[in-house]
Amino acid sequence: MDKSTILTMLDSARKYGWVLEPQAKEICRIGGLSVPRFIVAEKIEDCTPAAETLGFPLAAKVVSPEIVHKTEHQGVAVNINDLEKLRQVFTTFSRLPGFLGVLLEKMSTGVELILGAQNDPQFGPVVLLGIGGTSVEIYKDTTIAMAPLDKSDGEKMISGLKGRKLLEGYRGTPAVDREALVATIERFSRLSMALADHFASIDINPLFCSSEGCNVADARIILK
């Protein structure tokens, strides 16, 4: 893990108090997590080459230091299937406060999970795994464990979820790649320990898991 590069990125974000999604995803990538390719379009002319590179359907999210919770500001659009819609989304997002650009990435599929860490003043990073996405506050189906975590801990966290059957295959859907999920939990635990002096919380939501692996679809790091 290239910790010096991560610390440089964290220092650059201190003026905001949190790490914007593009940089948070790069930190996850450096920490060994799987992050789908993304492009940040800073002007509307960037939309065409970005779409040609990534392909449709796309997910789009506003990049703004003034918007921590993007969905609450209508700063997320999914299933964008053509360039005209993409340009409309870009124009709408460009009117949001603090607009810096639009993060574009290919739509992910799979079970939506949340993987996070709260940095407890006494115990250090406490890792949370749960059924995630926009319904995370409805289901409230989570397990927690103190970092550092090994493979056995990761297995226990998965088994502790009420919704674990979603991960094991449900009504004909294939089971998720459990080995990849355990590895993701273990690597995330190591990343949270390495950055324990610098963050208050880290949230990966959603973490898309399927039979082909687990991908970080969104990430946010709140600094101390």
CSV table of C-alpha atoms in Angstrom, one decimal:
chain,number,residue,atom,x,y,z
A,1,MET,CA,0.0,0.0,0.0
A,2,ASP,CA,1.4,3.4,-1.1
A,3,LYS,CA,0.6,5.2,2.2
A,4,SER,CA,2.6,8.4,1.3
A,5,THR,CA,0.4,8.9,-1.8
A,6,ILE,CA,-2.7,8.4,0.3
A,7,LEU,CA,-1.5,10.9,2.9
A,8,THR,CA,-0.8,13.5,0.2
A,9,MET,CA,-4.4,13.1,-1.0
A,10,LEU,CA,-5.8,13.4,2.5
A,11,ASP,CA,-3.8,16.6,3.1
A,12,SER,CA,-5.2,18.1,-0.1
A,13,ALA,CA,-8.7,17.4,1.1
A,14,ARG,CA,-8.3,19.0,4.6
A,15,LYS,CA,-9.6,22.3,3.3
A,16,TYR,CA,-13.0,20.6,2.8
A,17,GLY,CA,-13.0,18.4,5.9
A,18,TRP,CA,-13.8,15.3,3.8
A,19,VAL,CA,-12.4,13.5,0.7
A,20,LEU,CA,-14.4,13.9,-2.5
A,21,GLU,CA,-15.5,10.7,-4.2
A,22,PRO,CA,-12.9,10.6,-7.0
A,23,GLN,CA,-10.0,10.8,-4.5
A,24,ALA,CA,-11.8,8.5,-2.0
A,25,LYS,CA,-12.1,5.9,-4.7
A,26,GLU,CA,-8.4,6.3,-5.6
A,27,ILE,CA,-7.5,5.7,-1.9
A,28,CYS,CA,-9.7,2.6,-1.9
A,29,ARG,CA,-7.9,1.4,-5.1
A,30,ILE,CA,-4.5,1.9,-3.5
A,31,GLY,CA,-5.8,0.0,-0.5
A,32,GLY,CA,-6.4,-3.0,-2.7
A,33,LEU,CA,-10.1,-2.7,-3.2
A,34,SER,CA,-11.7,-3.2,-6.7
A,35,VAL,CA,-12.9,0.2,-8.1
A,36,PRO,CA,-14.5,0.3,-11.5
A,37,ARG,CA,-13.0,2.7,-14.0
A,38,PHE,CA,-14.5,6.2,-13.8
A,39,ILE,CA,-14.0,9.6,-15.6
A,40,VAL,CA,-14.7,13.0,-14.2
A,41,ALA,CA,-16.2,15.3,-16.8
A,42,GLU,CA,-15.4,18.9,-15.9
A,43,LYS,CA,-17.2,20.5,-18.8
A,44,ILE,CA,-20.0,19.4,-21.0
A,45,GLU,CA,-17.7,18.8,-23.9
A,46,ASP,CA,-16.1,16.0,-21.9
A,47,CYS,CA,-19.3,13.9,-21.9
A,48,THR,CA,-18.9,12.5,-25.4
A,49,PRO,CA,-15.4,11.1,-25.1
A,50,ALA,CA,-16.2,9.8,-21.6
A,51,ALA,CA,-19.3,8.0,-22.9
A,52,GLU,CA,-17.3,6.6,-25.8
A,53,THR,CA,-14.6,5.3,-23.4
A,54,LEU,CA,-16.9,3.9,-20.7
A,55,GLY,CA,-20.0,2.9,-22.8
A,56,PHE,CA,-23.7,3.0,-21.7
A,57,PRO,CA,-25.5,2.6,-19.4
A,58,LEU,CA,-23.8,5.1,-17.1
A,59,ALA,CA,-24.2,6.3,-13.6
A,60,ALA,CA,-23.4,10.0,-13.0
A,61,LYS,CA,-22.7,11.8,-9.7
A,62,VAL,CA,-22.0,15.4,-8.9
A,63,VAL,CA,-18.5,16.2,-7.6
A,64,SER,CA,-18.8,19.2,-5.2
A,65,PRO,CA,-17.1,19.9,-1.9
A,66,GLU,CA,-20.3,21.5,-0.7
A,67,ILE,CA,-22.4,18.3,-1.2
A,68,VAL,CA,-21.5,15.5,1.1
A,69,HIS,CA,-24.8,13.6,0.6
A,70,LYS,CA,-25.3,13.6,-3.1
A,71,THR,CA,-28.8,11.9,-3.2
A,72,GLU,CA,-30.2,14.5,-0.9
A,73,HIS,CA,-29.3,17.2,-3.5
A,74,GLN,CA,-30.5,15.1,-6.5
A,75,GLY,CA,-26.9,14.8,-7.4
A,76,VAL,CA,-27.1,11.1,-8.6
A,77,ALA,CA,-28.4,9.8,-11.9
A,78,VAL,CA,-28.4,6.2,-13.0
A,79,ASN,CA,-29.2,4.1,-16.1
A,80,ILE,CA,-28.2,6.9,-18.5
A,81,ASN,CA,-28.5,5.2,-21.9
A,82,ASP,CA,-27.7,7.9,-24.4
A,83,LEU,CA,-25.6,11.1,-24.9
A,84,GLU,CA,-28.6,13.4,-24.9
A,85,LYS,CA,-29.7,12.3,-21.4
A,86,LEU,CA,-26.1,12.5,-20.3
A,87,ARG,CA,-25.8,16.1,-21.4
A,88,GLN,CA,-29.1,16.9,-19.6
A,89,VAL,CA,-27.8,15.4,-16.4
A,90,PHE,CA,-24.5,17.3,-16.7
A,91,THR,CA,-26.4,20.6,-17.2
A,92,THR,CA,-28.6,20.0,-14.2
A,93,PHE,CA,-25.7,19.0,-12.0
A,94,SER,CA,-23.7,22.0,-13.1
A,95,ARG,CA,-26.2,24.3,-11.3
A,96,LEU,CA,-25.6,22.6,-7.9
A,97,PRO,CA,-23.5,24.5,-5.4
A,98,GLY,CA,-19.8,24.1,-5.5
A,99,PHE,CA,-19.9,22.2,-8.8
A,100,LEU,CA,-16.5,20.8,-9.9
A,101,GLY,CA,-17.6,18.1,-12.3
A,102,VAL,CA,-19.6,15.0,-12.9
A,103,LEU,CA,-18.1,11.5,-12.1
A,104,LEU,CA,-19.1,9.0,-14.7
A,105,GLU,CA,-18.9,5.3,-14.5
A,106,LYS,CA,-20.5,2.2,-16.1
A,107,MET,CA,-23.5,0.9,-14.1
A,108,SER,CA,-22.6,-1.8,-11.6
A,109,THR,CA,-24.8,-4.8,-10.8
A,110,GLY,CA,-25.1,-7.2,-7.8
A,111,VAL,CA,-26.2,-7.1,-4.2
A,112,GLU,CA,-25.8,-3.7,-2.7
A,113,LEU,CA,-23.8,-3.7,0.6
A,114,ILE,CA,-22.4,-1.0,2.9
A,115,LEU,CA,-18.9,-1.4,4.2
A,116,GLY,CA,-17.8,1.3,6.6
A,117,ALA,CA,-15.6,2.2,9.5
A,118,GLN,CA,-16.1,4.5,12.5
A,119,ASN,CA,-13.0,5.7,14.2
A,120,ASP,CA,-13.8,5.2,17.9
A,121,PRO,CA,-11.6,7.5,20.2
A,122,GLN,CA,-11.0,4.6,22.6
A,123,PHE,CA,-11.1,1.4,20.4
A,124,GLY,CA,-9.9,2.8,17.0
A,125,PRO,CA,-11.5,1.7,13.7
A,126,VAL,CA,-14.7,-0.3,14.1
A,127,VAL,CA,-15.8,-1.9,10.8
A,128,LEU,CA,-19.5,-2.2,9.8
A,129,LEU,CA,-20.9,-4.5,7.1
A,130,GLY,CA,-24.5,-4.4,6.1
A,131,ILE,CA,-27.2,-4.6,3.5
A,132,GLY,CA,-26.7,-1.3,1.8
A,133,GLY,CA,-27.7,1.0,-1.0
A,134,THR,CA,-30.5,3.5,-0.6
A,135,SER,CA,-32.4,1.1,1.7
A,136,VAL,CA,-29.7,0.8,4.3
A,137,GLU,CA,-31.7,2.9,6.9
A,138,ILE,CA,-34.8,0.8,6.3
A,139,TYR,CA,-33.3,-2.6,6.8
A,140,LYS,CA,-30.8,-1.7,9.5
A,141,ASP,CA,-29.2,-5.1,8.9
A,142,THR,CA,-25.6,-4.7,9.9
A,143,THR,CA,-22.7,-6.4,11.8
A,144,ILE,CA,-19.7,-4.7,13.4
A,145,ALA,CA,-16.3,-5.8,14.5
A,146,MET,CA,-13.1,-4.1,15.7
A,147,ALA,CA,-10.3,-3.8,13.2
A,148,PRO,CA,-7.9,-5.4,12.4
A,149,LEU,CA,-9.9,-8.2,10.8
A,150,ASP,CA,-8.8,-11.5,9.3
A,151,LYS,CA,-10.6,-13.9,7.0
A,152,SER,CA,-12.3,-15.6,9.9
A,153,ASP,CA,-13.7,-12.3,11.1
A,154,GLY,CA,-14.9,-11.5,7.7
A,155,GLU,CA,-16.8,-14.8,7.4
A,156,LYS,CA,-18.4,-14.1,10.8
A,157,MET,CA,-19.6,-10.7,9.7
A,158,ILE,CA,-21.2,-12.1,6.6
A,159,SER,CA,-22.9,-14.9,8.5
A,160,GLY,CA,-24.2,-12.4,11.0
A,161,LEU,CA,-26.3,-10.6,8.5
A,162,LYS,CA,-30.1,-11.4,8.4
A,163,GLY,CA,-30.0,-10.8,4.7
A,164,ARG,CA,-27.1,-13.2,4.1
A,165,LYS,CA,-29.4,-15.4,1.9
A,166,LEU,CA,-29.2,-12.5,-0.7
A,167,LEU,CA,-25.5,-13.3,-0.8
A,168,GLU,CA,-25.9,-17.0,-1.0
A,169,GLY,CA,-28.1,-17.0,-4.0
A,170,TYR,CA,-31.9,-16.3,-3.9
A,171,ARG,CA,-34.6,-17.3,-6.3
A,172,GLY,CA,-32.3,-18.3,-9.1
A,173,THR,CA,-29.7,-15.5,-8.7
A,174,PRO,CA,-26.2,-16.8,-8.4
A,175,ALA,CA,-24.3,-16.5,-5.1
A,176,VAL,CA,-21.9,-13.6,-4.7
A,177,ASP,CA,-18.2,-14.3,-4.8
A,178,ARG,CA,-17.8,-14.9,-1.0
A,179,GLU,CA,-14.1,-15.2,-1.2
A,180,ALA,CA,-13.9,-11.8,-2.9
A,181,LEU,CA,-16.2,-10.3,-0.3
A,182,VAL,CA,-14.1,-11.6,2.6
A,183,ALA,CA,-10.9,-10.3,1.0
A,184,THR,CA,-12.6,-6.9,0.5
A,185,ILE,CA,-13.5,-6.8,4.2
A,186,GLU,CA,-10.0,-7.8,5.2
A,187,ARG,CA,-8.3,-5.2,2.9
A,188,PHE,CA,-10.7,-2.5,4.0
A,189,SER,CA,-9.8,-3.3,7.6
A,190,ARG,CA,-6.1,-2.9,6.8
A,191,LEU,CA,-6.8,0.4,5.1
A,192,SER,CA,-8.8,1.8,8.0
A,193,MET,CA,-6.0,0.8,10.4
A,194,ALA,CA,-3.4,2.4,8.2
A,195,LEU,CA,-5.3,5.7,8.2
A,196,ALA,CA,-6.6,5.6,11.8
A,197,ASP,CA,-4.8,8.9,12.7
A,198,HIS,CA,-6.6,10.8,9.9
A,199,PHE,CA,-10.2,9.8,9.5
A,200,ALA,CA,-13.4,10.0,11.5
A,201,SER,CA,-15.4,7.7,9.2
A,202,ILE,CA,-15.2,5.9,5.9
A,203,ASP,CA,-18.3,4.7,4.0
A,204,ILE,CA,-18.4,2.6,0.9
A,205,ASN,CA,-22.0,2.5,-0.1
A,206,PRO,CA,-22.9,0.8,-2.2
A,207,LEU,CA,-20.4,-2.0,-2.5
A,208,PHE,CA,-21.8,-4.1,-5.4
A,209,CYS,CA,-21.1,-7.8,-4.9
A,210,SER,CA,-21.9,-10.4,-7.5
A,211,SER,CA,-20.7,-13.8,-8.6
A,212,GLU,CA,-17.8,-11.9,-10.4
A,213,GLY,CA,-16.5,-10.0,-7.4
A,214,CYS,CA,-17.1,-6.9,-5.3
A,215,ASN,CA,-16.7,-3.3,-6.6
A,216,VAL,CA,-16.7,0.0,-4.8
A,217,ALA,CA,-19.5,2.1,-6.4
A,218,ASP,CA,-19.3,5.0,-4.0
A,219,ALA,CA,-16.9,6.1,-1.3
A,220,ARG,CA,-16.7,8.9,1.2
A,221,ILE,CA,-14.0,9.7,3.8
A,222,ILE,CA,-14.7,12.2,6.6
A,223,LEU,CA,-11.5,13.5,8.1
A,224,LYS,CA,-10.7,14.1,11.8
